[in-house]
CSV table of C-alpha atoms and ligand atoms in Angstrom, one decimal:
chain,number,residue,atom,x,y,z
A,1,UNK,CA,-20.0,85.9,-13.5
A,2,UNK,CA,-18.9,82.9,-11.1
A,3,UNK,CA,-22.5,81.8,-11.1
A,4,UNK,CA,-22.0,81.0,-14.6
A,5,UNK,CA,-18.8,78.7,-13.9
A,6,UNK,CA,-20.3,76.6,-11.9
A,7,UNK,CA,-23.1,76.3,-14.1
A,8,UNK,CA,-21.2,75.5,-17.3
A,9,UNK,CA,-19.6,73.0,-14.5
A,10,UNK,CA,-23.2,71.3,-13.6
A,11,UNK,CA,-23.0,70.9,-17.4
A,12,UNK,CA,-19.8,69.4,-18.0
A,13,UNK,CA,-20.3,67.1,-15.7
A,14,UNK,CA,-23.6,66.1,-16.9
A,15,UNK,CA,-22.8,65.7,-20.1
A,16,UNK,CA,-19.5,63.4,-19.2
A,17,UNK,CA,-22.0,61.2,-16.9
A,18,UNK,CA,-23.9,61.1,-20.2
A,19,UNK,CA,-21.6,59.3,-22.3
A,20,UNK,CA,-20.0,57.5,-19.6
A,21,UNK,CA,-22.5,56.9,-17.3
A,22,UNK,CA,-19.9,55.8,-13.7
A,23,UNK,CA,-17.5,57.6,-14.7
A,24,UNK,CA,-16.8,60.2,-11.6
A,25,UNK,CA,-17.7,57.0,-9.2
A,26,UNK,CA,-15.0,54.9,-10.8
A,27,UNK,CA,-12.4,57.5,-10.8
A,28,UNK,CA,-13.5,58.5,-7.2
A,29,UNK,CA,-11.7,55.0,-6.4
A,30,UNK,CA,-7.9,55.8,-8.0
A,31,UNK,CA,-6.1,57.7,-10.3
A,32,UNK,CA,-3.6,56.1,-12.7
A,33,UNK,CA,-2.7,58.4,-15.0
A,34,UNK,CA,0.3,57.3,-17.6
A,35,UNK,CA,1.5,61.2,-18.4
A,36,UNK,CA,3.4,63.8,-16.3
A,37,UNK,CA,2.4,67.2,-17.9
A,38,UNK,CA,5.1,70.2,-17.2
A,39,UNK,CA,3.9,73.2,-19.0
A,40,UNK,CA,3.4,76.6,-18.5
A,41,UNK,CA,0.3,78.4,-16.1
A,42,UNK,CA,-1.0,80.7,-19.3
A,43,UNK,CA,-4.7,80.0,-19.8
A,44,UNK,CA,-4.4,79.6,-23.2
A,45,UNK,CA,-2.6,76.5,-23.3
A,46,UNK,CA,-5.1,74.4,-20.8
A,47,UNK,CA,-3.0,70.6,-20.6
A,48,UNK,CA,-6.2,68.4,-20.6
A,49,UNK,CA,-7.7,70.6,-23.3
A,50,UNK,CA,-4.9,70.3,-26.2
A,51,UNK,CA,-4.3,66.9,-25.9
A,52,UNK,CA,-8.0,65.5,-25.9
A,53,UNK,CA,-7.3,63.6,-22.1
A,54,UNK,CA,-10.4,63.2,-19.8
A,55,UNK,CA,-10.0,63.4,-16.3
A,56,UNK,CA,-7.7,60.8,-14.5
A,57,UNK,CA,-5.3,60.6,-17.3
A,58,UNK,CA,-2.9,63.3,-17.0
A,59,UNK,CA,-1.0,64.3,-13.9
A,60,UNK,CA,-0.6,67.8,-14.3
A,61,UNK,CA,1.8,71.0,-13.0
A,62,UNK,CA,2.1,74.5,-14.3
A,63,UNK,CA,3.8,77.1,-13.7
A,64,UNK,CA,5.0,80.5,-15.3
A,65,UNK,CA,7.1,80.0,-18.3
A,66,UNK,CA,7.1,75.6,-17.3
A,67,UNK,CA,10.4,76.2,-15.6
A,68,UNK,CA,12.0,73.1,-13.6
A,69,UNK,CA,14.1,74.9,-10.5
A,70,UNK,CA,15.5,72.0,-8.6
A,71,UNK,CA,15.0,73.9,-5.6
A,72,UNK,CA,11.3,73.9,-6.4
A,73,UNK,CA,10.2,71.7,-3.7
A,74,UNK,CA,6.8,71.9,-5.5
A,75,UNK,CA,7.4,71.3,-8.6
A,76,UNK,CA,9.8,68.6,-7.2
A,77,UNK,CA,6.7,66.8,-4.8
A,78,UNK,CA,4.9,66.7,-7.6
A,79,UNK,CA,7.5,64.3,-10.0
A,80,UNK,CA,8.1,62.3,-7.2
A,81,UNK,CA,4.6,61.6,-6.7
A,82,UNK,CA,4.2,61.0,-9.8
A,83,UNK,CA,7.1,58.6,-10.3
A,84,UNK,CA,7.4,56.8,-7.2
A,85,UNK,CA,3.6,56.5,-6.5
A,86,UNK,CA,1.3,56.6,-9.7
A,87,UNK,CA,4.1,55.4,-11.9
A,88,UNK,CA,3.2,57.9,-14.6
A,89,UNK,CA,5.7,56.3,-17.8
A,90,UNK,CA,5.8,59.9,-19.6
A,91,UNK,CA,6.8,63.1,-18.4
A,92,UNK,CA,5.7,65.9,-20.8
A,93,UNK,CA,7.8,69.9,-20.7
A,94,UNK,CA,5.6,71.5,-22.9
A,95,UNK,CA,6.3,74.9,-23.4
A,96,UNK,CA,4.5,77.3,-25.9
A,97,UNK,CA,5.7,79.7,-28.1
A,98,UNK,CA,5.2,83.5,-27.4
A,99,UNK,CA,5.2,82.8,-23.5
A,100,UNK,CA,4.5,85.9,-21.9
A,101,UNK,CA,7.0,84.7,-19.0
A,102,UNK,CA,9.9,84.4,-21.6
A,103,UNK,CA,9.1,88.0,-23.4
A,104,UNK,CA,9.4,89.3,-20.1
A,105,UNK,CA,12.7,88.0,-19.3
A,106,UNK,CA,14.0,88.9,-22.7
A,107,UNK,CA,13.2,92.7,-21.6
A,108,UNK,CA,14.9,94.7,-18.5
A,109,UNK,CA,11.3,96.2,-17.2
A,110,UNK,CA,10.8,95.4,-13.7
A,111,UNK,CA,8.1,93.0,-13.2
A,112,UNK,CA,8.4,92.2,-9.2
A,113,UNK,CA,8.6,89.0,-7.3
A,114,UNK,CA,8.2,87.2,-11.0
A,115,UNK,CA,11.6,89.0,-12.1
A,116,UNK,CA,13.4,86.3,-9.7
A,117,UNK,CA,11.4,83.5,-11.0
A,118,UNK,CA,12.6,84.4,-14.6
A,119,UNK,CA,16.1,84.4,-13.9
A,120,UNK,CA,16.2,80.9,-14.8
A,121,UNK,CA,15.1,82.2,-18.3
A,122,UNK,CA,17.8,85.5,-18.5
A,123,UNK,CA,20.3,82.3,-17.8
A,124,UNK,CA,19.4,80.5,-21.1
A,125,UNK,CA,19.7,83.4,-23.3
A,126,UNK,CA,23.2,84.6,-21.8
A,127,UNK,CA,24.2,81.3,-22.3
A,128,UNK,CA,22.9,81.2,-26.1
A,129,UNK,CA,23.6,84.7,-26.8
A,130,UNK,CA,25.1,84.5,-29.6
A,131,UNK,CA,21.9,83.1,-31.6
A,132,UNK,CA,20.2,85.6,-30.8
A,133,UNK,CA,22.0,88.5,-32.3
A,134,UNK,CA,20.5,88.0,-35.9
A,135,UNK,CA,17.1,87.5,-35.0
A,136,UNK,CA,14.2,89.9,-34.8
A,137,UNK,CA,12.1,90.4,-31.5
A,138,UNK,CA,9.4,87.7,-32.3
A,139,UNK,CA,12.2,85.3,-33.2
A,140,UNK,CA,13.8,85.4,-30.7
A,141,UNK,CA,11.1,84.8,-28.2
A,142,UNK,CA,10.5,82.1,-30.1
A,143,UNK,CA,14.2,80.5,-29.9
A,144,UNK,CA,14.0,81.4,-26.0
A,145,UNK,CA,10.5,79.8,-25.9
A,146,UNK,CA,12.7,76.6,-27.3
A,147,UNK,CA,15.5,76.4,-25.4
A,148,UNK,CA,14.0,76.6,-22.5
A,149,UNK,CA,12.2,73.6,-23.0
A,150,UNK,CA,15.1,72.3,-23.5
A,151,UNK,CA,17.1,73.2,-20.8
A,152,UNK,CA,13.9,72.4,-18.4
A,153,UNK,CA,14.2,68.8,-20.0
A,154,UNK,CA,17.3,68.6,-18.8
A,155,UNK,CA,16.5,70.0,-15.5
A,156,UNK,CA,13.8,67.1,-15.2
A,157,UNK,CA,16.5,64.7,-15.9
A,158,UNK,CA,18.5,65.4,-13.6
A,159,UNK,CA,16.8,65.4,-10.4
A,160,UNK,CA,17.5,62.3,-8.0
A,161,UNK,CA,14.2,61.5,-8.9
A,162,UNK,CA,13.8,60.5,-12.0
A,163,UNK,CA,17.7,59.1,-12.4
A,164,UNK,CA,17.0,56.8,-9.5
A,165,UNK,CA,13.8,55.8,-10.9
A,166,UNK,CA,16.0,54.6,-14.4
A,167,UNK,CA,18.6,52.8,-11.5
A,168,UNK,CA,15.3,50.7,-10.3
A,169,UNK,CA,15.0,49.7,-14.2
A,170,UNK,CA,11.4,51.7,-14.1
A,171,UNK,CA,10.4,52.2,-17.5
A,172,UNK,CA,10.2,56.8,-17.5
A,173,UNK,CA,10.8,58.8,-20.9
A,174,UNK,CA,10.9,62.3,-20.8
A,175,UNK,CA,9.9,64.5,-23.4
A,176,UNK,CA,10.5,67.8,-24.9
A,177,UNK,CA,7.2,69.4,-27.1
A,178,UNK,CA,5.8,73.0,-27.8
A,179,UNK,CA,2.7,74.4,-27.9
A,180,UNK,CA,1.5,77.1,-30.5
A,181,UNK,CA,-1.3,79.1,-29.9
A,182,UNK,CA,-1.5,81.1,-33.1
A,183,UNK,CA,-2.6,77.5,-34.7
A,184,UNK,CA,-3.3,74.8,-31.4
A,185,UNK,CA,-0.7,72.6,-32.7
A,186,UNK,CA,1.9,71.1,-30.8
A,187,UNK,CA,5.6,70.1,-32.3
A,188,UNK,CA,7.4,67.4,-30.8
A,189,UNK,CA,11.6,68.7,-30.6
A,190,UNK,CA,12.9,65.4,-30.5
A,191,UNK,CA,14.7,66.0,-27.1
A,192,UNK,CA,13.2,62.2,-25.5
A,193,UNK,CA,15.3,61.0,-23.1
A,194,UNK,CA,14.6,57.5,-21.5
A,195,UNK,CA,18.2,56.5,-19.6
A,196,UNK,CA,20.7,58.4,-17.7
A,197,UNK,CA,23.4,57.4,-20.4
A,198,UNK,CA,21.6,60.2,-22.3
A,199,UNK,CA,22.8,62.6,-19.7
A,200,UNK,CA,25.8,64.9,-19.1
A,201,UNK,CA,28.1,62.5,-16.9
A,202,UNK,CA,28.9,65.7,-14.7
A,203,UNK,CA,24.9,65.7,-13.3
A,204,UNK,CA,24.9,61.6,-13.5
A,205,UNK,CA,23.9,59.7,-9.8
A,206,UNK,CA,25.8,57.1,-8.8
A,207,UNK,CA,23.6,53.9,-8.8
A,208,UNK,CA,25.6,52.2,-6.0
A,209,UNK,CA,25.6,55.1,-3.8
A,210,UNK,CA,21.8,54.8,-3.7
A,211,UNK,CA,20.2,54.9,-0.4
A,212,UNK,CA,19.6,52.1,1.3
A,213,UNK,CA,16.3,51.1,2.8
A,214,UNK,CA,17.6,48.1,4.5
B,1,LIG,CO1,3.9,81.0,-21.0
């Protein structure tokens, strides 16, 4: 089984040389990828894959159900690296819809360590509730599958990172899509934000209180 893996990758690679013959040499040198991808660590929604980028042009995390904790100290290394070093001018939480990480925080089965993870998600729908009450199951996985996005949108926004990044005048927009994988298409929900004036003024940084390297 794993003998074929590395044989379809002697062939992936070959057939990139191929086309672009220096291509692995020249990205051996640097990486300057323009796009922060946030989504979530289900194999069927492979980043690279669904939006047609080649190596060296999307920085990428994932995760289980694309979630943002700003105690994630990973998921937090890897936006600042990304803004502060490679400069990435996009950052991407794409979720999907019928995440198996949402359905299972819509449920009460115990899962085990995961359950914790998911919290985040529990959180969203008791503080939606409401909308949920008309809805049938698949619907409202679906509505969960949303506003998490959006809420993990938010959660990117506020971070110290990317608000001091908009203090520095650094061009960043951060973006809220989906992913389905009943038809491979991704919808864009219109939640781009590109200043800190789009932001709830309770999470806002000060700009003047800014550490000071000098
Ligand atoms: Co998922």
């Amino acid at each position: 089984m794993l003998d074929d893996l590395l044989d379809n990758n002697r062939a992936w690679a070959q057939d990139i040389e191929s086309e672009n013959p220096g291509f692995f040499e020249k990205l051996s040198q640097q990486q300057s990828p323009e796009y922060l991808w946030i989504g979530c660590a289900d194999s069927r929604v492979p980043a690279n894959e669904i939006v047609g980028l080649l190596p060296g042009e999307l920085f990428v995390h994932r995760n289980v159900a694309n979630i943002v904790a700003h105690t994630d100290f990973n998921c937090l290394s890897v936006i600042q690296f990304a803004v502060d070093v490679l400069r990435i001018k996009h950052i991407i939480v794409c979720g999907h819809y019928g995440c198996g990480g949402v359905k299972a925080a819509l449920n009460n089965n115990k899962h085990g360590l995961i359950d914790n993870w998911l919290r985040e998600i529990k959180d969203i729908y008791h503080h939606h509730e409401t909308r949920f009450r008309p809805l049938d199951e698949e619907a409202r996985v679906d509505l969960l599958c949303e506003l998490n996005v959006a809420e993990q949108v938010r959660n990117v926004c506020h971070t110290t990172i990317v608000q001091d990044a908009w203090d520095r005048g650094q061009e960043l927009a951060v973006h809220g899509w989906i992913y389905s994988i009943r038809d491979g298409l991704i919808r864009d929900l219109q939640l781009t934000v590109n200043g800190k004036d789009q932001i709830d003024p309770i999470y806002r940084t000060d700009p003047a209180e800014l550490p000071n390297a000098s």
